[in-house]
Coordinates of C-alpha atoms in Angstrom, one line a residue:
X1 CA 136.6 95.8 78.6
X2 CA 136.3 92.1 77.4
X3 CA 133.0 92.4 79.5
X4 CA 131.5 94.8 77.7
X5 CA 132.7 93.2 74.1
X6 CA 130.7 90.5 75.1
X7 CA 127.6 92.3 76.1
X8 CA 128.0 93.6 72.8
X9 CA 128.4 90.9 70.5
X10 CA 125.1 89.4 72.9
X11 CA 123.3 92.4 71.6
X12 CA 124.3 92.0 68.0
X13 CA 123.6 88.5 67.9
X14 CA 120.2 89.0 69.3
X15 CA 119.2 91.8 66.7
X16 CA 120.5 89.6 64.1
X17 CA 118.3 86.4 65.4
X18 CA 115.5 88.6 65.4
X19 CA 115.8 89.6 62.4
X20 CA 116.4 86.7 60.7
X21 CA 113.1 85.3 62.4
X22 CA 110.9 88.2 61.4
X23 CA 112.3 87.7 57.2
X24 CA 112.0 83.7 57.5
X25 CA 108.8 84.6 58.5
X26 CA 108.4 87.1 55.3
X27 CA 109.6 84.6 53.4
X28 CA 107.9 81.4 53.9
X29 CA 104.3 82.8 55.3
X30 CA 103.2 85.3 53.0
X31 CA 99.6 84.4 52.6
X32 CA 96.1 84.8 53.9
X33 CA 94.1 82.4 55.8
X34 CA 90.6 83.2 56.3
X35 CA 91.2 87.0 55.7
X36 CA 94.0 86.7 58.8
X37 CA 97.6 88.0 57.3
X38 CA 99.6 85.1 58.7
X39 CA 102.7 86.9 58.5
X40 CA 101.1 90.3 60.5
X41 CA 100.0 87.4 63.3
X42 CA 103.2 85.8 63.2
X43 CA 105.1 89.1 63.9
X44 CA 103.1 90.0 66.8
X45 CA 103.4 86.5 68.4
X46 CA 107.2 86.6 68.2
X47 CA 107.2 90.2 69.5
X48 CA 104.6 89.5 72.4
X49 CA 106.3 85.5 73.1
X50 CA 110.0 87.2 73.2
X51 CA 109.3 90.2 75.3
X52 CA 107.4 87.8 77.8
X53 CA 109.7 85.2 78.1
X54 CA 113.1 87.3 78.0
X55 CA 112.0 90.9 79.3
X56 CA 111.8 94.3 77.9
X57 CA 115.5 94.5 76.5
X58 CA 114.9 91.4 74.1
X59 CA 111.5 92.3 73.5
X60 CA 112.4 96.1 72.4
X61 CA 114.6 94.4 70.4
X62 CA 112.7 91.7 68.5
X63 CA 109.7 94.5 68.1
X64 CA 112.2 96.6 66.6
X65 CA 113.3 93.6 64.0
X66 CA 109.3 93.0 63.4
X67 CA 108.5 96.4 62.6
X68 CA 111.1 96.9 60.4
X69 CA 109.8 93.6 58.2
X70 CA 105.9 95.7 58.9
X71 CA 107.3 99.0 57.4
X72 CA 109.1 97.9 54.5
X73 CA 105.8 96.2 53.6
X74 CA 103.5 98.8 54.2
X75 CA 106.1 101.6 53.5
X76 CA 105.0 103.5 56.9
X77 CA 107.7 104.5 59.5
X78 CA 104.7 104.0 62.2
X79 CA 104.7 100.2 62.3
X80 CA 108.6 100.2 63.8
X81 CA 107.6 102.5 66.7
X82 CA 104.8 100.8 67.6
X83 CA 106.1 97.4 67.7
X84 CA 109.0 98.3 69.5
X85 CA 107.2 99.6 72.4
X86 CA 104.9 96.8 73.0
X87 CA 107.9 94.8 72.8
X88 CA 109.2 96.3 75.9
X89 CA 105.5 96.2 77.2
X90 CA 105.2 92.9 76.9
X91 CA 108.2 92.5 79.0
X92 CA 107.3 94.8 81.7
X93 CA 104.0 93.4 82.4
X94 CA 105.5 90.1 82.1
X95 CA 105.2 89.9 86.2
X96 CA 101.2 89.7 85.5
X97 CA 101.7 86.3 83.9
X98 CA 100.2 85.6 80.2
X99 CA 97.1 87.1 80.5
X100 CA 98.2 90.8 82.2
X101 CA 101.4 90.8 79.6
X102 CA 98.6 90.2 76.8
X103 CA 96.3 92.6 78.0
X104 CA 99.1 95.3 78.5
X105 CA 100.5 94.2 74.9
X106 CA 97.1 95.1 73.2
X107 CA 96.1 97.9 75.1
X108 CA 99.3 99.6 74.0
X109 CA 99.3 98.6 70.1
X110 CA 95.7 99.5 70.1
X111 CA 96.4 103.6 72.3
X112 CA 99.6 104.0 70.0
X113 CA 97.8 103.2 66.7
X114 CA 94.5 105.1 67.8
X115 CA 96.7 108.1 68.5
X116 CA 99.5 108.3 66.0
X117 CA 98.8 106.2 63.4
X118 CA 95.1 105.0 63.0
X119 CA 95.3 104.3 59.4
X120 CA 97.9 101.5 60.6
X121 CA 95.5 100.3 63.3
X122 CA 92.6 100.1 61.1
X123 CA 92.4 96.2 60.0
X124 CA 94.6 95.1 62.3
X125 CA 92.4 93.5 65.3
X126 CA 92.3 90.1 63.5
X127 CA 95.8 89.4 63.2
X128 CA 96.5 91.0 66.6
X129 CA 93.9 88.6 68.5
X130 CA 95.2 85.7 66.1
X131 CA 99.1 86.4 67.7
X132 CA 98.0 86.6 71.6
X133 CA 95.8 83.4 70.7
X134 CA 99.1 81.3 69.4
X135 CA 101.1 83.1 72.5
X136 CA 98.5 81.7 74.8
X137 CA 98.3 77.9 73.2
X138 CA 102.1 77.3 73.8
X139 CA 102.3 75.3 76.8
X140 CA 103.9 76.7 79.7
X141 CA 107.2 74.9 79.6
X142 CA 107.9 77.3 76.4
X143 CA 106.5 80.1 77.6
X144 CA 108.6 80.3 81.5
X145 CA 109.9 83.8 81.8
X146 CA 114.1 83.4 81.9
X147 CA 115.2 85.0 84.6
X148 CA 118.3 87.4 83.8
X149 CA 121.1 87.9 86.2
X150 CA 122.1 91.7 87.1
X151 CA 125.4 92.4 86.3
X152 CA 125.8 95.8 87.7
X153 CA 125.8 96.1 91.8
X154 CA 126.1 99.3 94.0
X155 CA 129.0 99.8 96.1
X156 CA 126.6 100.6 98.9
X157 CA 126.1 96.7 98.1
X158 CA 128.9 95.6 99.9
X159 CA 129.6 97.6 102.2
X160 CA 131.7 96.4 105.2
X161 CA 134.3 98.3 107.1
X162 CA 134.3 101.3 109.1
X163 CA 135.8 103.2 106.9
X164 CA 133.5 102.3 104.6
X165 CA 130.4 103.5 106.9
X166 CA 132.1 106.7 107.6
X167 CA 132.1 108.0 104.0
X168 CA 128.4 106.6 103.6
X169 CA 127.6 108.5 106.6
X170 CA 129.1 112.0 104.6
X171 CA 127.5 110.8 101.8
X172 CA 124.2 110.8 103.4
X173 CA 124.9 114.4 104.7
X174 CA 125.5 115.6 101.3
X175 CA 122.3 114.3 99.7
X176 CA 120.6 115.5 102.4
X177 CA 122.3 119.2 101.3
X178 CA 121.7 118.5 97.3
X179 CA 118.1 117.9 97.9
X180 CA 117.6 120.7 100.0
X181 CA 119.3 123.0 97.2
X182 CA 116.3 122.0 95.2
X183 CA 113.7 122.7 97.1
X184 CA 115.5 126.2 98.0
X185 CA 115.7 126.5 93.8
X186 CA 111.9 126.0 93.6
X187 CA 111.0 128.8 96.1
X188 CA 112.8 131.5 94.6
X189 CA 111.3 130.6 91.0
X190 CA 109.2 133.6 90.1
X191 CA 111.6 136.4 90.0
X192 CA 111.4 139.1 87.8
X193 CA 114.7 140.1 86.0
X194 CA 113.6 143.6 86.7
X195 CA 113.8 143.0 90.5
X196 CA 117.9 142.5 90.7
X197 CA 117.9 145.6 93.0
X198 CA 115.4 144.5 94.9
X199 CA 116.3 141.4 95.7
X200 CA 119.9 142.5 96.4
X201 CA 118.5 144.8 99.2
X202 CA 117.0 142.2 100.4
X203 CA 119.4 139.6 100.7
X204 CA 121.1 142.1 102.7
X205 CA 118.6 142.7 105.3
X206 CA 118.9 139.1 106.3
X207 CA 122.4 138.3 105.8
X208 CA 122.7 138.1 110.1
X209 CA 120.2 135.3 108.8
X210 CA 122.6 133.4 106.2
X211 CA 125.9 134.3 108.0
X212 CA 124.0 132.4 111.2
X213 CA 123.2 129.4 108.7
X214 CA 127.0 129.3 107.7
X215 CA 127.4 129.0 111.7
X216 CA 124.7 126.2 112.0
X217 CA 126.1 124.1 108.9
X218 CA 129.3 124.0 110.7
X219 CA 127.5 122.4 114.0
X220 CA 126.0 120.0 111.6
X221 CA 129.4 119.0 110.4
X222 CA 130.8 118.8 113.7
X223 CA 127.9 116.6 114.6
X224 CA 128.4 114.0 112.0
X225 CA 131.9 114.1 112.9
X226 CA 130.8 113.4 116.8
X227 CA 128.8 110.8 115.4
X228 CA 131.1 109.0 113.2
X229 CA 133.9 109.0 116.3
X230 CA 131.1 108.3 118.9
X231 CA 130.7 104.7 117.1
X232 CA 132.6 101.6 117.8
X233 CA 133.6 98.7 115.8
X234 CA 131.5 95.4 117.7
X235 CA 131.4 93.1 114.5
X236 CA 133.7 90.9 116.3
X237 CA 131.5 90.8 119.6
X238 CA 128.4 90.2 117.8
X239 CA 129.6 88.4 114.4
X240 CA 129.4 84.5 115.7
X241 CA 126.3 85.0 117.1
X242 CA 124.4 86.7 114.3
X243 CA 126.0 84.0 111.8
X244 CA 124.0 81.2 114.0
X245 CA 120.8 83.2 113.5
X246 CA 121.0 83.5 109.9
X247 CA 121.9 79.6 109.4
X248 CA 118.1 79.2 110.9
X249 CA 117.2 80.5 107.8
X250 CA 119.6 78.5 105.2
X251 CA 121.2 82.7 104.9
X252 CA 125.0 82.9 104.1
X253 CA 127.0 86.0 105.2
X254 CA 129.4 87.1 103.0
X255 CA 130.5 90.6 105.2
X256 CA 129.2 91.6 108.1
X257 CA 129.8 95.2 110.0
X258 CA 128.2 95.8 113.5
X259 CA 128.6 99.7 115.5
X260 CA 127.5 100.1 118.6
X261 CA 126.6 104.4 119.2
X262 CA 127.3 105.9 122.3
X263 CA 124.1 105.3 124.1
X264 CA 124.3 101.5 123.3
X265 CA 121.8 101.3 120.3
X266 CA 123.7 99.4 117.4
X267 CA 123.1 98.9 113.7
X268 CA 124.3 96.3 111.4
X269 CA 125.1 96.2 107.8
X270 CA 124.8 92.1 106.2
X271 CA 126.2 91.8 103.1
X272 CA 124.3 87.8 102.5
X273 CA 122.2 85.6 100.4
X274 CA 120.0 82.3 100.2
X275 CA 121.8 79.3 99.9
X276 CA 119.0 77.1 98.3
X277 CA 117.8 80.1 96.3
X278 CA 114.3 80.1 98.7
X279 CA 113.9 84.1 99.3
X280 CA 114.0 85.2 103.2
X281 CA 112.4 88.1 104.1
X282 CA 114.3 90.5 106.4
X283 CA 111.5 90.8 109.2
X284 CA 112.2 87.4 109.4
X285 CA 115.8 87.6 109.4
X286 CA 115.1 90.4 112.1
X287 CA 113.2 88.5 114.7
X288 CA 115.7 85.4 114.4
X289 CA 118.6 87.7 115.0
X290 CA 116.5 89.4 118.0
X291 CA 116.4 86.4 119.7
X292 CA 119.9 85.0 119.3
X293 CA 121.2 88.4 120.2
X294 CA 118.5 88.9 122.9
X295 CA 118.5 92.7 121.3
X296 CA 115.3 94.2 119.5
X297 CA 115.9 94.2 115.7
X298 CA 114.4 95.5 113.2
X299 CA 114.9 96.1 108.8
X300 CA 116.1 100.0 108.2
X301 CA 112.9 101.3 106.6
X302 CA 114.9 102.1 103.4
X303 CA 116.7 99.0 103.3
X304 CA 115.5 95.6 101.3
X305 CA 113.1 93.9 102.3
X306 CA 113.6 90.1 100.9
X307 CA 116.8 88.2 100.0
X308 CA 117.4 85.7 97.5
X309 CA 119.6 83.8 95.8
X310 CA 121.7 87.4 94.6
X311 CA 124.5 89.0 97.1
X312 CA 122.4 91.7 98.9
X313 CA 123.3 93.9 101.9
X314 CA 120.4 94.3 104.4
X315 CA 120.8 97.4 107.2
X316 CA 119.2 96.2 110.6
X317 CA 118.9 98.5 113.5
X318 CA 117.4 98.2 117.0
X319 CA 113.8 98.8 117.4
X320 CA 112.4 102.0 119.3
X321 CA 110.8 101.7 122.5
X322 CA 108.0 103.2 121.2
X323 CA 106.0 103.8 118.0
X324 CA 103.3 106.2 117.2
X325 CA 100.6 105.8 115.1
X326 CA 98.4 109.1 113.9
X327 CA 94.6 110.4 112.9
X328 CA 94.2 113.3 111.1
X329 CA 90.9 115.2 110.2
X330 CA 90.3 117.7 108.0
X331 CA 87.4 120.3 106.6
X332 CA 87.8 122.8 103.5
X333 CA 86.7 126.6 104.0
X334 CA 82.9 126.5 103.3
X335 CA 83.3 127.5 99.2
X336 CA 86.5 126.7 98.5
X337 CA 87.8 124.0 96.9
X338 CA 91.5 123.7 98.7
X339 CA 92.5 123.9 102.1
X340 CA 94.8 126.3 103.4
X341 CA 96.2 123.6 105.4
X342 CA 99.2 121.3 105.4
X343 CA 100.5 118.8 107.4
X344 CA 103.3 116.1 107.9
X345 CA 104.0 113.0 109.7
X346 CA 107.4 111.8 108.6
X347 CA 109.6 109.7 110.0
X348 CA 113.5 111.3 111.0
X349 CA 116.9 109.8 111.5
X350 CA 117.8 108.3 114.6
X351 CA 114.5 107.0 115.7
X352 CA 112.9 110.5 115.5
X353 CA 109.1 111.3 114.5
X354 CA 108.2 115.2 113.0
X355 CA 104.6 115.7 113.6
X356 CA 103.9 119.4 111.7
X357 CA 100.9 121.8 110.4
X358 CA 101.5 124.9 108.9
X359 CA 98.5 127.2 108.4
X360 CA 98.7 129.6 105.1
X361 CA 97.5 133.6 105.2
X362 CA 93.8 133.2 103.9
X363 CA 92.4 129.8 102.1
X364 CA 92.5 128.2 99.1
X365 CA 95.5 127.9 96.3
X366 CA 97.4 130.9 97.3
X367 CA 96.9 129.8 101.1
X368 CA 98.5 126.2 100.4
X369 CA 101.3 126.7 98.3
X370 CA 102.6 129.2 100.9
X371 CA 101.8 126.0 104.2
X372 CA 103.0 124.1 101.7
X373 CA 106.9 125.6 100.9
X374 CA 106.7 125.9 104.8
X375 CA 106.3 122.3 105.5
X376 CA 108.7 120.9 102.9
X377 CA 111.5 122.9 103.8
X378 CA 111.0 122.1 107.6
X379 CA 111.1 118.5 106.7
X380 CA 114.4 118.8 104.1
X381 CA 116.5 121.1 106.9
X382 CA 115.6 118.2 109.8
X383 CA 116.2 115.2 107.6
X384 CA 119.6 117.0 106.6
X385 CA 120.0 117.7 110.4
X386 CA 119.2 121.3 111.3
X387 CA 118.3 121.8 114.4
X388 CA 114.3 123.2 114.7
X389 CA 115.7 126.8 116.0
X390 CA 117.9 127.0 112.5
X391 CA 115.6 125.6 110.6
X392 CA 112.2 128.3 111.3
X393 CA 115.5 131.0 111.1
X394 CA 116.3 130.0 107.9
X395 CA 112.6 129.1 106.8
X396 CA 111.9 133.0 107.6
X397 CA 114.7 134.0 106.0
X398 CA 113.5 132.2 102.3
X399 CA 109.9 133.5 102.9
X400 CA 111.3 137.3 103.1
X401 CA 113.8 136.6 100.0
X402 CA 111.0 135.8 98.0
X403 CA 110.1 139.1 96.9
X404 CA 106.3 138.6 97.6
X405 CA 104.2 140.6 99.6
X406 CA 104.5 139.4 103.6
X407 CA 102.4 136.6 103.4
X408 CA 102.4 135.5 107.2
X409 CA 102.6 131.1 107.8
X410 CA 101.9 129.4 111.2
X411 CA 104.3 127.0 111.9
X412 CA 103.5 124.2 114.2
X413 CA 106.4 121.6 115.0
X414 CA 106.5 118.5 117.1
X415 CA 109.5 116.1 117.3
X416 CA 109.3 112.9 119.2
X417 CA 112.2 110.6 120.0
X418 CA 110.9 107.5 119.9
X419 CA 113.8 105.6 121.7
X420 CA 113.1 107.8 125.0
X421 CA 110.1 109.5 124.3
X422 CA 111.3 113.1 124.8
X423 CA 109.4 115.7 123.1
X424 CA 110.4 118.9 121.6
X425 CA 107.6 121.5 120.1
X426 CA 108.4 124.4 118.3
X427 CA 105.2 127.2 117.9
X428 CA 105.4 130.3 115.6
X429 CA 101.7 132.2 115.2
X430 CA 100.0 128.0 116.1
X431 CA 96.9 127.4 118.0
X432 CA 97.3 125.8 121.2
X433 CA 99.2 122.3 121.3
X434 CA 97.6 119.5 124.0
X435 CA 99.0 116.9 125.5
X436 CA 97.0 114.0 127.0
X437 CA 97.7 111.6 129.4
X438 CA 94.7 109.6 131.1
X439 CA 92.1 112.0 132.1
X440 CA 94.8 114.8 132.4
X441 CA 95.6 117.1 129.5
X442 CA 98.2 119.7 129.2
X443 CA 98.0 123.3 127.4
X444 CA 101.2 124.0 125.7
X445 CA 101.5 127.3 123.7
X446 CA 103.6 130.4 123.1
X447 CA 103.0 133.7 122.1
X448 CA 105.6 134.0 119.0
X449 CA 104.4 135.2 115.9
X450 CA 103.9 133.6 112.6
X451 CA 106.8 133.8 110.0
X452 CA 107.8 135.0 106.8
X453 CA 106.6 138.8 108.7
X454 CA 109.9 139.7 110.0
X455 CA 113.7 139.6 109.5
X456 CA 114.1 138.7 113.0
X457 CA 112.5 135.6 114.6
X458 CA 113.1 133.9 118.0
X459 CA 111.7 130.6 118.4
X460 CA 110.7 129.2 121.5
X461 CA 111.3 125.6 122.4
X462 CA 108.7 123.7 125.0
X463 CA 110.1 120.0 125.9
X464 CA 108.1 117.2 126.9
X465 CA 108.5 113.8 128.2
X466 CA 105.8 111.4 126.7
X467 CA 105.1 107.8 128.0
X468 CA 102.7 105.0 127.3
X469 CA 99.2 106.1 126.0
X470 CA 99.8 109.7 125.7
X471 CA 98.4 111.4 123.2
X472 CA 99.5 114.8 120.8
X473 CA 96.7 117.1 119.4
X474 CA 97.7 119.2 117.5
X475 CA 95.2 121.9 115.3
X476 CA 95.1 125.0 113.2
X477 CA 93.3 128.1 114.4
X478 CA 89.9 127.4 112.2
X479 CA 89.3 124.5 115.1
X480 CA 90.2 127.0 118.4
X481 CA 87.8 129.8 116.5
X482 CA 85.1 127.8 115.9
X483 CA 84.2 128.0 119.8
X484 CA 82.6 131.0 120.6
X485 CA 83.8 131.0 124.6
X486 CA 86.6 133.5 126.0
X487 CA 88.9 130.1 127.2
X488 CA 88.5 128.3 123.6
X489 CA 91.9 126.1 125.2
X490 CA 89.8 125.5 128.0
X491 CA 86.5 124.0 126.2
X492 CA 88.9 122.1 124.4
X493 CA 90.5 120.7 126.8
X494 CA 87.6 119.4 128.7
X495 CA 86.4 118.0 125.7
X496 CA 89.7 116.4 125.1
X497 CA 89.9 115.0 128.3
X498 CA 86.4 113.6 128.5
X499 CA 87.5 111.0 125.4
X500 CA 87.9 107.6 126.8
X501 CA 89.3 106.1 123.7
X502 CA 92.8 105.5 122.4
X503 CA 92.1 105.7 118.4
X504 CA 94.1 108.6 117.0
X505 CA 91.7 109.1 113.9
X506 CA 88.6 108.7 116.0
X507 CA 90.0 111.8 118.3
X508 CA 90.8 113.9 115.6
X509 CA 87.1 113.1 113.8
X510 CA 85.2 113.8 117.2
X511 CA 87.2 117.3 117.4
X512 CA 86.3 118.4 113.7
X513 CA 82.9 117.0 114.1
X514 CA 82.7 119.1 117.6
X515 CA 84.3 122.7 116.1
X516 CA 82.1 122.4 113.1
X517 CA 78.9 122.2 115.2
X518 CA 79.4 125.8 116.2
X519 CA 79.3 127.2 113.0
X520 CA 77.5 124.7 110.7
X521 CA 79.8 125.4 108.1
X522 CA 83.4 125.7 108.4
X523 CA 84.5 129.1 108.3
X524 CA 87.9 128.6 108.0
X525 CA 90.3 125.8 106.6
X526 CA 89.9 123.1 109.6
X527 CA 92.8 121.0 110.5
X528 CA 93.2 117.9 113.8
X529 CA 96.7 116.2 113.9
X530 CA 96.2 113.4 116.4
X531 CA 99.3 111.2 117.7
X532 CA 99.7 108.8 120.4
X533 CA 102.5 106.6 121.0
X534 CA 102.8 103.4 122.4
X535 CA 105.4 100.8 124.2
X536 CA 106.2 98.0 121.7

């Protein structure tokens, strides 16, 4: 409470300084020097000099207390507006240094005024320029932007004991859920009110579907809680020796928290700063701690990436064995303007890849929106952990409550563990899948159907075991159809297999370029997903 009384008096004070400036100003400047209104000039170098120098807050602020001295002049409401938000500009842009803040300052007062007030605008160019010239003449002692401390700090900030992960780890689980929840809202949008009937009937025809989803959030649960009891506490194994690493770099660990999963892989969470106030980055941080620890380390992609002179808590994890890289290739049905086609390379929990291409019914708008739903719910169920057999079950099962006419979707899934390298693909209604390695290349495919045409659907899983080199290629059916043979898999596997190179794009490219020499024009919506992974 005291706290916030004095965050409020701060802000009180500040108005009032503000203001006080801006009717000095009034005051003792009211007159003309070669047809410049000193005062006008004066008001737009305090508001541009204060929201550089102290941020957008104080900036807002002192715009507000100039264009309340602007309006009761000119008797316009438009002058407080305006100044206020290149105020806060100033502040934002105040990264760019003088010139980018300037530019940003003017470039707003001069779009606002142009817009919604241009009677205000109209004369005002000379006093403007005269304000960013006294901004820029103040030497840069004056003019160093202060540097404000954050007050308010995340309790994922400091987070350091078991317990503490465990929750996180639920926490993470439930986002996963809430953000799913939203993309389910946006698929059902479109419902008549008239279709209440409808829609009732069929929500019963798949409720084997949803009861079976009840059945696979309860493995998820059970999972997390596997995980979450599958981890043990190793901070005090691994704590002296990390602390030595992160003296190297002048770094001061406040908290530290180090689990080590079941198959060995750990992940720490250091809650630290800079002691001279010289930032670190945490790929730095990473290879120092890789060599102390003689384990591969590596920055969480999500976590942050440089650490300063502020408390900060950085989640490393051990590197993969492998990484993959991916090409991809594309060609729009010959006269339309949007492909059919949509694809996804997105990185998974727990080292995992998704590689995926979903193929809509037809081409153009109507074709992508419906690949599109496809892929973004496969992505939300797996990030939230679903496994790929429950998550094309309950991908049908959305598609058919739609209401929609069957609109039939190809769905075309890859997973990769990058840690071991096994492979899992899951085909509904998808062209054929290859698998390179060297000069050999392996067919995988399955005769399922597409979804979103049936209540019932049984997917079929094919598993895999990649190692160094290989290469995934993975198309839509406008590539296989292009070829005018009996064995299209065949021709393309020759084809594949006579590439020497190892560049993922360059694959895909040489395929497209390859399936659209057949026809001369694409035909259908074209699509090459090319992946290879790699030791590190």
């Amino acid at each position: 409470m005291d706290m916030e009384k004095k965050v409020s008096k701060l802000w009180i004070a500040k108005a009032a300084a503000a203001f006080l400036a801006a009717l000095i100003v009034v005051e003792f400047m009211d007159r003309s020097f070669l047809a410049v209104s000193i005062i006008e000039a004066v008001l737009y170098f305090l508001t541009l000099f204060t929201g550089y120098k102290y941020g957008v807050a104080t900036g807002a602020v002192m715009g507000a207390a100039c264009g309340l001295v602007q309006t009761v002049r000119m008797e316009s409401l438009a002058p407080l507006g305006i100044f206020c938000v290149i105020g806060a500009l100033a502040g934002i842009f105040n990264g760019l240094g003088k010139a980018g803040s300037s530019i940003g300052f003017a470039a707003a007062a001069v779009g606002i005024g142009a817009v919604y007030a241009p009677e205000f605008l109209s004369g005002q160019a000379p006093e403007m320029v005269t304000g960013i010239l006294l901004f820029f003449i103040l030497p840069k002692g004056l003019t160093r932007v202060e540097q404000v401390k954050k007050t308010a700090v995340h309790k994922e900030e400091f987070m350091c004991s078991y317990e503490e992960w465990s929750a996180w780890k639920l926490k993470e689980i439930s986002e996963s859920f809430t953000g799913l929840a939203r993309s389910f809202a946006f698929c059902c949008q479109g419902e008549s009110e008239n279709a209440d009937v409808d829609w009732k009937g069929r929500f019963m025809e798949s409720r084997e579907a949803v009861v079976a989803q009840f059945h696979e959030l309860g493995n998820i649960l059970e999972e997390a809680a596997g995980q979450i009891t599958d981890v043990t506490d190793v901070t005090g194994q691994m704590e002296n020796m990390m602390k030595h690493a992160l003296k190297e770099h002048r770094i001061r660990p406040e908290k530290m928290l180090v689990l080590e999963h079941g198959d060995s892989r750990q992940e720490a969470y250091i809650t630290m700063r800079s002691e001279n106030g010289r930032c670190v980055t945490s790929k730095d941080l990473a290879e120092t701690l890789s060599s102390e620890t003689h384990r591969r380390w590596r920055p969480a992609a999500d976590s942050r990436a440089v650490i300063g002179r502020e408390s900060r808590t950085v989640k490393f994890e051990e590197d993969t064995e492998f990484l993959m890289l991916h090409g991809i290739a594309r060609a729009v049905k010959n006269e339309e303007n949007l492909s059919g086609d949509t694809f996804a390379f997105t990185n998974l929990p727990m080292g995992r890849v998704l590689l995926c291409l979903s193929d809509g019914m037809g081409s153009g708008q109507a074709a992508f929106a419906e690949s599109e739903t496809v892929i973004d719910l496969a992505e939300q169920l797996l990030e939230a952990g679903f496994s790929a057999e429950a998550a094309v079950k309950l991908i049908n099962s959305v598609l058919l409550l739609r209401g929609e006419e069957q609109k039939p979707t190809t769905l075309d899934l890859c997973m990769v563990d990058l840690y071991s390298g096994a492979c899992e693909l899951v085909k509904l209604g998808a062209a054929a899948t290859f698998i390179k390695r060297g000069k050999s290349v392996e067919i995988l495919q399955t005769e399922a159907l597409p979804i979103g045409m049936f209540r019932e659907v049984t997917p079929i899983a094919l598993e895999n075991n990649l190692t160094d080199g290989d290469m995934i290629i993975m198309m839509t059916d406008g590539i296989l159809e292009a070829f005018a043979e009996v064995d299209k898999e065949g021709v393309l596997r020759e084809m594949i297999a006579e590439y020497d190179g190892m560049n993922t794009k360059e694959l895909a490219n040489h395929i497209l370029k390859k399936a659209i020499e057949q026809t001369k024009i694409p035909r259908d919506d074209m699509t090459v997903l090319v992946a290879g992974i790699w030791k590190r």
